[in-house]
mmCIF file of C-alpha atoms in Angstrom:
data_model
loop_
_atom_site.group_PDB
_atom_site.id
_atom_site.type_symbol
_atom_site.label_atom_id
_atom_site.label_comp_id
_atom_site.label_asym_id
_atom_site.label_seq_id
_atom_site.Cartn_x
_atom_site.Cartn_y
_atom_site.Cartn_z
ATOM 1 C CA UNK A 1 9.004 -3.889 27.069
ATOM 2 C CA UNK A 2 8.968 -3.981 23.285
ATOM 3 C CA UNK A 3 5.968 -3.533 20.965
ATOM 4 C CA UNK A 4 6.159 -4.479 17.282
ATOM 5 C CA UNK A 5 3.303 -2.742 15.541
ATOM 6 C CA UNK A 6 2.217 -0.315 12.843
ATOM 7 C CA UNK A 7 -0.286 2.572 12.682
ATOM 8 C CA UNK A 8 -2.113 0.876 9.760
ATOM 9 C CA UNK A 9 -2.856 -2.230 11.802
ATOM 10 C CA UNK A 10 -6.162 -2.305 13.714
ATOM 11 C CA UNK A 11 -4.979 -4.626 16.498
ATOM 12 C CA UNK A 12 -1.800 -2.593 16.897
ATOM 13 C CA UNK A 13 -3.945 0.486 17.472
ATOM 14 C CA UNK A 14 -5.910 -1.326 20.185
ATOM 15 C CA UNK A 15 -2.765 -2.326 22.049
ATOM 16 C CA UNK A 16 -1.137 1.083 21.726
ATOM 17 C CA UNK A 17 -4.291 2.795 23.015
ATOM 18 C CA UNK A 18 -4.211 0.466 26.034
ATOM 19 C CA UNK A 19 -0.546 1.283 26.688
ATOM 20 C CA UNK A 20 -1.173 5.020 26.457
ATOM 21 C CA UNK A 21 -4.300 4.901 28.620
ATOM 22 C CA UNK A 22 -2.456 2.933 31.307
ATOM 23 C CA UNK A 23 0.671 5.102 31.073
ATOM 24 C CA UNK A 24 3.012 2.171 30.384
ATOM 25 C CA UNK A 25 6.431 2.953 28.910
ATOM 26 C CA UNK A 26 7.553 0.763 26.014
ATOM 27 C CA UNK A 27 9.930 0.689 23.085
ATOM 28 C CA UNK A 28 8.158 1.048 19.740
ATOM 29 C CA UNK A 29 9.191 -0.925 16.646
ATOM 30 C CA UNK A 30 7.347 -0.210 13.387
ATOM 31 C CA UNK A 31 6.751 -3.184 11.092
ATOM 32 C CA UNK A 32 4.689 -1.955 8.137
ATOM 33 C CA UNK A 33 2.574 -4.890 6.868
ATOM 34 C CA UNK A 34 1.958 -3.171 3.524
ATOM 35 C CA UNK A 35 5.668 -2.925 2.741
ATOM 36 C CA UNK A 36 6.333 -6.404 4.120
ATOM 37 C CA UNK A 37 8.470 -5.415 7.105
ATOM 38 C CA UNK A 38 6.563 -7.954 9.185
ATOM 39 C CA UNK A 39 7.948 -10.623 6.843
ATOM 40 C CA UNK A 40 11.617 -10.072 7.745
ATOM 41 C CA UNK A 41 13.281 -13.215 9.062
ATOM 42 C CA UNK A 42 14.068 -11.608 12.435
ATOM 43 C CA UNK A 43 10.366 -10.940 12.963
ATOM 44 C CA UNK A 44 9.321 -14.350 11.616
ATOM 45 C CA UNK A 45 11.668 -16.080 14.046
ATOM 46 C CA UNK A 46 9.796 -14.399 16.873
ATOM 47 C CA UNK A 47 6.319 -14.723 15.354
ATOM 48 C CA UNK A 48 6.016 -17.313 12.528
ATOM 49 C CA UNK A 49 2.524 -16.043 11.680
ATOM 50 C CA UNK A 50 3.963 -12.660 10.773
ATOM 51 C CA UNK A 51 0.965 -10.940 12.350
ATOM 52 C CA UNK A 52 0.895 -7.716 14.315
ATOM 53 C CA UNK A 53 1.112 -6.697 17.067
ATOM 54 C CA UNK A 54 3.731 -8.589 19.052
ATOM 55 C CA UNK A 55 4.399 -7.617 22.659
ATOM 56 C CA UNK A 56 7.636 -8.693 24.313
ATOM 57 C CA UNK A 57 8.593 -8.306 27.943
ATOM 58 C CA UNK A 58 11.923 -10.045 28.440
ATOM 59 C CA UNK A 59 11.458 -13.642 27.329
ATOM 60 C CA UNK A 60 7.668 -13.337 27.563
ATOM 61 C CA UNK A 61 6.098 -12.875 24.105
ATOM 62 C CA UNK A 62 2.397 -12.330 23.398
ATOM 63 C CA UNK A 63 0.616 -12.274 20.031
ATOM 64 C CA UNK A 64 -3.110 -12.154 20.759
ATOM 65 C CA UNK A 65 -4.603 -8.694 21.185
ATOM 66 C CA UNK A 66 -6.818 -9.358 24.200
ATOM 67 C CA UNK A 67 -4.042 -11.313 25.935
ATOM 68 C CA UNK A 68 -1.693 -8.359 25.440
ATOM 69 C CA UNK A 69 -4.216 -5.833 26.763
ATOM 70 C CA UNK A 70 -4.973 -7.915 29.849
ATOM 71 C CA UNK A 71 -1.240 -8.308 30.452
ATOM 72 C CA UNK A 72 -0.886 -4.510 30.188
ATOM 73 C CA UNK A 73 -3.632 -4.118 32.781
ATOM 74 C CA UNK A 74 -1.809 -6.438 35.173
ATOM 75 C CA UNK A 75 1.394 -4.442 34.692
ATOM 76 C CA UNK A 76 -0.508 -1.223 35.443
ATOM 77 C CA UNK A 77 -1.975 -2.681 38.644
ATOM 78 C CA UNK A 78 1.405 -4.008 39.796
ATOM 79 C CA UNK A 79 3.263 -0.793 38.907
ATOM 80 C CA UNK A 80 0.821 1.507 40.683
ATOM 81 C CA UNK A 81 0.533 -0.457 43.898
ATOM 82 C CA UNK A 82 -2.866 1.204 44.229
ATOM 83 C CA UNK A 83 -6.052 -0.550 45.228
ATOM 84 C CA UNK A 84 -8.002 1.928 43.077
ATOM 85 C CA UNK A 85 -6.799 0.320 39.841
ATOM 86 C CA UNK A 86 -8.432 -2.963 38.922
ATOM 87 C CA UNK A 87 -8.488 -5.345 35.990
ATOM 88 C CA UNK A 88 -11.352 -5.338 33.520
ATOM 89 C CA UNK A 89 -14.735 -6.515 34.731
ATOM 90 C CA UNK A 90 -16.619 -9.406 33.186
ATOM 91 C CA UNK A 91 -18.777 -6.984 31.188
ATOM 92 C CA UNK A 92 -15.709 -5.232 29.773
ATOM 93 C CA UNK A 93 -14.109 -8.537 28.771
ATOM 94 C CA UNK A 94 -17.330 -9.644 27.059
ATOM 95 C CA UNK A 95 -17.318 -6.454 24.989
ATOM 96 C CA UNK A 96 -13.650 -6.908 24.167
ATOM 97 C CA UNK A 97 -14.331 -10.404 22.910
ATOM 98 C CA UNK A 98 -17.351 -9.313 20.857
ATOM 99 C CA UNK A 99 -15.334 -6.622 19.115
ATOM 100 C CA UNK A 100 -12.348 -8.888 18.520
ATOM 101 C CA UNK A 101 -14.570 -11.525 16.913
ATOM 102 C CA UNK A 102 -15.107 -9.203 13.939
ATOM 103 C CA UNK A 103 -12.239 -9.710 11.487
ATOM 104 C CA UNK A 104 -11.711 -6.443 9.568
ATOM 105 C CA UNK A 105 -9.507 -7.981 6.869
ATOM 106 C CA UNK A 106 -12.015 -8.788 4.130
ATOM 107 C CA UNK A 107 -14.197 -5.772 4.859
ATOM 108 C CA UNK A 108 -11.222 -3.386 4.698
ATOM 109 C CA UNK A 109 -9.672 -4.927 1.582
ATOM 110 C CA UNK A 110 -12.998 -4.937 -0.258
ATOM 111 C CA UNK A 111 -13.194 -1.144 0.116
ATOM 112 C CA UNK A 112 -9.744 -0.495 -1.330
ATOM 113 C CA UNK A 113 -9.652 0.178 -5.105
ATOM 114 C CA UNK A 114 -8.943 -3.139 -6.802
ATOM 115 C CA UNK A 115 -5.916 -1.961 -8.807
ATOM 116 C CA UNK A 116 -4.098 -0.827 -5.649
ATOM 117 C CA UNK A 117 -5.088 -3.906 -3.676
ATOM 118 C CA UNK A 118 -3.876 -6.306 -6.374
ATOM 119 C CA UNK A 119 -0.639 -4.351 -6.875
ATOM 120 C CA UNK A 120 0.213 -4.517 -3.163
ATOM 121 C CA UNK A 121 -0.803 -8.182 -2.968
ATOM 122 C CA UNK A 122 1.584 -9.092 -5.789
ATOM 123 C CA UNK A 123 4.339 -7.055 -4.156
ATOM 124 C CA UNK A 124 3.877 -8.862 -0.834
ATOM 125 C CA UNK A 125 3.895 -12.281 -2.480
ATOM 126 C CA UNK A 126 7.240 -11.410 -4.065
ATOM 127 C CA UNK A 127 8.521 -10.255 -0.675
ATOM 128 C CA UNK A 128 7.557 -13.626 0.831
ATOM 129 C CA UNK A 129 9.350 -15.506 -1.972
ATOM 130 C CA UNK A 130 12.456 -13.345 -1.554
ATOM 131 C CA UNK A 131 12.535 -13.909 2.228
ATOM 132 C CA UNK A 132 12.004 -17.635 1.715
ATOM 133 C CA UNK A 133 15.108 -17.835 -0.473
ATOM 134 C CA UNK A 134 17.116 -15.830 2.078
ATOM 135 C CA UNK A 135 16.001 -17.957 5.037
ATOM 136 C CA UNK A 136 15.366 -21.540 3.893
ATOM 137 C CA UNK A 137 15.089 -22.677 7.520
ATOM 138 C CA UNK A 138 11.822 -20.694 7.667
ATOM 139 C CA UNK A 139 10.516 -21.997 4.343
ATOM 140 C CA UNK A 140 7.566 -23.774 5.964
ATOM 141 C CA UNK A 141 6.314 -20.626 7.690
ATOM 142 C CA UNK A 142 6.828 -18.508 4.576
ATOM 143 C CA UNK A 143 5.045 -21.047 2.395
ATOM 144 C CA UNK A 144 2.084 -20.911 4.751
ATOM 145 C CA UNK A 145 2.067 -17.106 4.483
ATOM 146 C CA UNK A 146 2.179 -17.301 0.688
ATOM 147 C CA UNK A 147 -0.731 -19.722 0.632
ATOM 148 C CA UNK A 148 -2.668 -17.393 2.921
ATOM 149 C CA UNK A 149 -2.134 -14.505 0.498
ATOM 150 C CA UNK A 150 -3.570 -16.472 -2.420
ATOM 151 C CA UNK A 151 -6.514 -17.622 -0.315
ATOM 152 C CA UNK A 152 -7.277 -14.038 0.661
ATOM 153 C CA UNK A 153 -7.494 -12.990 -2.994
ATOM 154 C CA UNK A 154 -9.851 -15.883 -3.714
ATOM 155 C CA UNK A 155 -12.102 -15.112 -0.761
ATOM 156 C CA UNK A 156 -12.383 -11.476 -1.842
ATOM 157 C CA UNK A 157 -14.116 -12.755 -4.980
ATOM 158 C CA UNK A 158 -16.800 -14.469 -2.898
ATOM 159 C CA UNK A 159 -19.818 -12.240 -2.298
ATOM 160 C CA UNK A 160 -20.901 -14.396 0.650
ATOM 161 C CA UNK A 161 -17.628 -13.761 2.513
ATOM 162 C CA UNK A 162 -17.949 -9.994 2.122
ATOM 163 C CA UNK A 163 -21.646 -10.065 3.040
ATOM 164 C CA UNK A 164 -20.991 -11.998 6.264
ATOM 165 C CA UNK A 165 -18.242 -9.567 7.267
ATOM 166 C CA UNK A 166 -20.506 -6.565 6.659
ATOM 167 C CA UNK A 167 -23.444 -8.135 8.510
ATOM 168 C CA UNK A 168 -21.211 -8.981 11.468
ATOM 169 C CA UNK A 169 -20.010 -5.371 11.622
ATOM 170 C CA UNK A 170 -23.567 -4.022 11.459
ATOM 171 C CA UNK A 171 -24.681 -6.273 14.320
ATOM 172 C CA UNK A 172 -21.720 -5.117 16.406
ATOM 173 C CA UNK A 173 -22.404 -1.433 15.734
ATOM 174 C CA UNK A 174 -26.118 -1.803 16.401
ATOM 175 C CA UNK A 175 -25.395 -3.406 19.759
ATOM 176 C CA UNK A 176 -22.914 -0.655 20.603
ATOM 177 C CA UNK A 177 -25.494 1.960 19.585
ATOM 178 C CA UNK A 178 -28.038 0.472 22.000
ATOM 179 C CA UNK A 179 -25.520 0.365 24.832
ATOM 180 C CA UNK A 180 -24.379 3.946 24.225
ATOM 181 C CA UNK A 181 -27.985 5.112 24.488
ATOM 182 C CA UNK A 182 -27.818 4.047 28.147
ATOM 183 C CA UNK A 183 -24.233 4.813 29.180
ATOM 184 C CA UNK A 184 -21.585 7.317 27.990
ATOM 185 C CA UNK A 185 -19.042 4.561 27.426
ATOM 186 C CA UNK A 186 -19.340 1.057 26.093
ATOM 187 C CA UNK A 187 -19.258 -0.728 29.450
ATOM 188 C CA UNK A 188 -20.679 1.902 31.760
ATOM 189 C CA UNK A 189 -19.880 5.333 33.157
ATOM 190 C CA UNK A 190 -16.110 5.132 32.762
ATOM 191 C CA UNK A 191 -13.706 4.665 29.852
ATOM 192 C CA UNK A 192 -12.458 1.062 29.788
ATOM 193 C CA UNK A 193 -10.535 -1.368 27.644
ATOM 194 C CA UNK A 194 -13.821 -2.077 25.823
ATOM 195 C CA UNK A 195 -13.611 1.456 24.416
ATOM 196 C CA UNK A 196 -9.963 0.877 23.540
ATOM 197 C CA UNK A 197 -11.172 -2.011 21.361
ATOM 198 C CA UNK A 198 -13.991 -0.077 19.665
ATOM 199 C CA UNK A 199 -12.210 3.172 18.825
ATOM 200 C CA UNK A 200 -9.922 1.649 16.133
ATOM 201 C CA UNK A 201 -12.959 0.043 14.458
ATOM 202 C CA UNK A 202 -14.607 3.454 14.137
ATOM 203 C CA UNK A 203 -11.328 4.996 12.966
ATOM 204 C CA UNK A 204 -11.058 2.328 10.255
ATOM 205 C CA UNK A 205 -14.542 3.185 8.975
ATOM 206 C CA UNK A 206 -13.585 6.850 8.786
ATOM 207 C CA UNK A 207 -10.325 6.009 6.993
ATOM 208 C CA UNK A 208 -12.323 4.059 4.393
ATOM 209 C CA UNK A 209 -14.672 7.054 3.923
ATOM 210 C CA UNK A 210 -17.575 5.071 5.369
ATOM 211 C CA UNK A 211 -18.389 7.391 8.261
ATOM 212 C CA UNK A 212 -21.732 8.499 6.809
ATOM 213 C CA UNK A 213 -22.876 4.946 6.205
ATOM 214 C CA UNK A 214 -21.868 3.372 9.510
ATOM 215 C CA UNK A 215 -21.376 6.135 12.099
ATOM 216 C CA UNK A 216 -23.431 9.232 11.268
ATOM 217 C CA UNK A 217 -26.673 7.281 11.034
ATOM 218 C CA UNK A 218 -26.159 5.978 14.586
ATOM 219 C CA UNK A 219 -26.496 9.149 16.724
ATOM 220 C CA UNK A 220 -25.150 7.668 19.953
ATOM 221 C CA UNK A 221 -22.062 6.250 18.233
ATOM 222 C CA UNK A 222 -21.622 9.529 16.341
ATOM 223 C CA UNK A 223 -21.633 11.515 19.592
ATOM 224 C CA UNK A 224 -19.337 8.989 21.244
ATOM 225 C CA UNK A 225 -16.920 9.142 18.292
ATOM 226 C CA UNK A 226 -16.598 12.930 18.535
ATOM 227 C CA UNK A 227 -16.019 12.632 22.280
ATOM 228 C CA UNK A 228 -13.347 9.905 22.272
ATOM 229 C CA UNK A 229 -11.307 11.674 19.587
ATOM 230 C CA UNK A 230 -10.471 14.288 22.229
ATOM 231 C CA UNK A 231 -8.556 11.780 24.332
ATOM 232 C CA UNK A 232 -4.747 12.212 24.301
ATOM 233 C CA UNK A 233 -4.334 8.495 23.595
ATOM 234 C CA UNK A 234 -6.401 8.765 20.395
ATOM 235 C CA UNK A 235 -4.467 11.797 19.190
ATOM 236 C CA UNK A 236 -1.134 10.051 19.746
ATOM 237 C CA UNK A 237 -2.011 6.595 18.400
ATOM 238 C CA UNK A 238 -4.431 7.349 15.539
ATOM 239 C CA UNK A 239 -4.998 11.075 15.066
ATOM 240 C CA UNK A 240 -1.373 11.942 14.322
ATOM 241 C CA UNK A 241 -1.407 9.553 11.354
ATOM 242 C CA UNK A 242 -4.930 9.679 9.979
ATOM 243 C CA UNK A 243 -6.794 12.864 10.973
ATOM 244 C CA UNK A 244 -7.569 15.124 7.994
ATOM 245 C CA UNK A 245 -4.735 15.560 5.494
ATOM 246 C CA UNK A 246 -2.407 13.381 7.578
ATOM 247 C CA UNK A 247 -3.984 10.179 6.266
ATOM 248 C CA UNK A 248 -3.016 11.127 2.712
ATOM 249 C CA UNK A 249 0.574 11.723 3.808
ATOM 250 C CA UNK A 250 0.709 8.400 5.674
ATOM 251 C CA UNK A 251 -0.780 6.392 2.812
ATOM 252 C CA UNK A 252 1.204 8.185 0.062
ATOM 253 C CA UNK A 253 4.498 7.506 1.823
ATOM 254 C CA UNK A 254 3.761 3.775 1.942
ATOM 255 C CA UNK A 255 2.469 3.650 -1.650
ATOM 256 C CA UNK A 256 5.613 5.375 -2.958
ATOM 257 C CA UNK A 257 7.783 2.871 -1.081
ATOM 258 C CA UNK A 258 5.944 -0.084 -2.627
ATOM 259 C CA UNK A 259 6.079 1.434 -6.140
ATOM 260 C CA UNK A 260 9.803 2.233 -5.983
ATOM 261 C CA UNK A 261 10.741 -1.185 -4.575
ATOM 262 C CA UNK A 262 8.614 -2.868 -7.252
ATOM 263 C CA UNK A 263 10.197 -0.875 -10.073
ATOM 264 C CA UNK A 264 13.679 -1.656 -8.767
ATOM 265 C CA UNK A 265 12.670 -5.282 -8.107
ATOM 266 C CA UNK A 266 14.042 -4.969 -4.613
ATOM 267 C CA UNK A 267 11.862 -7.097 -2.415
#
C-alpha cells in the first residue's frame, strides 16, 4: 500500500492518523504541495487534480479522504479477523462528513502573510507552466490547475468568501464543543475516526497561532486538545513536524527551497 501525502496537508494528516490508529503498514511518499512536488507528471498521471492525499493499493487508487479512511477501516477489519473491530457507526460517519465539509484552503491562506502567500503562488504557477511544457500530453490538466491558482488569488480578495469560511469553522467548533461537554470523544466514549478528522483541524489552528481565538475559549475542546496530543499517532503524524520549535524548522526548510529554486529559475 502506497500513500502520497505531506505533513503540511490537512487531509493527508487525517489519513495518516487513521493508518497509525489502525496499525496499517504502508509506504510513505512525500509530495510537498508548497514546492510543487504534487505537480510532477508522474503524480499527475495518477491523479490529474494534483491533490493530496492519494492512497494506492495495487491497481486500486483512492483520492477522497473519507473514502480512504473507510477503506483503511475495512483493511483493519479484514486483517485482524476479529469480531471486536467494526467499521464506523452512522454517528461517526456523520461527524466525519461534517468536518470534511469545511474547506480549510481560504481560511488558512488568509492567515498567511500576504508577501509570502503571493511569492509561493507565483512560484507554483511557474512550476505548472514548466511541467506543462515538459508533458504536453497533460496540458489540459495543467491548464486547469493554473486556472485554479488564479481563481484562488481572486477569491482571497473577496471578504464574503473569507467570512463564510470563518463562520463555517465557528459553527463546526461550537457543535464539537457541545458534544464534548457530554462525551470525552467526538462520537462517544471511545476514540474514533471522527476524532481522526477533527485533530488536524485543531492542529491547523495552532499552527496559524489562532489557538487562543478558537480553542482556548472553548473549554471542552481545549481539554480534549491537550488529551489527544498524548496519542502516539498524533506525535508521529503531526507533533514531530509542528510541535514547538519544530514547526519553524519544517516551514523554514520549505521556504528556503522555494526561494533558492526561484532565484535559480529552476521550476
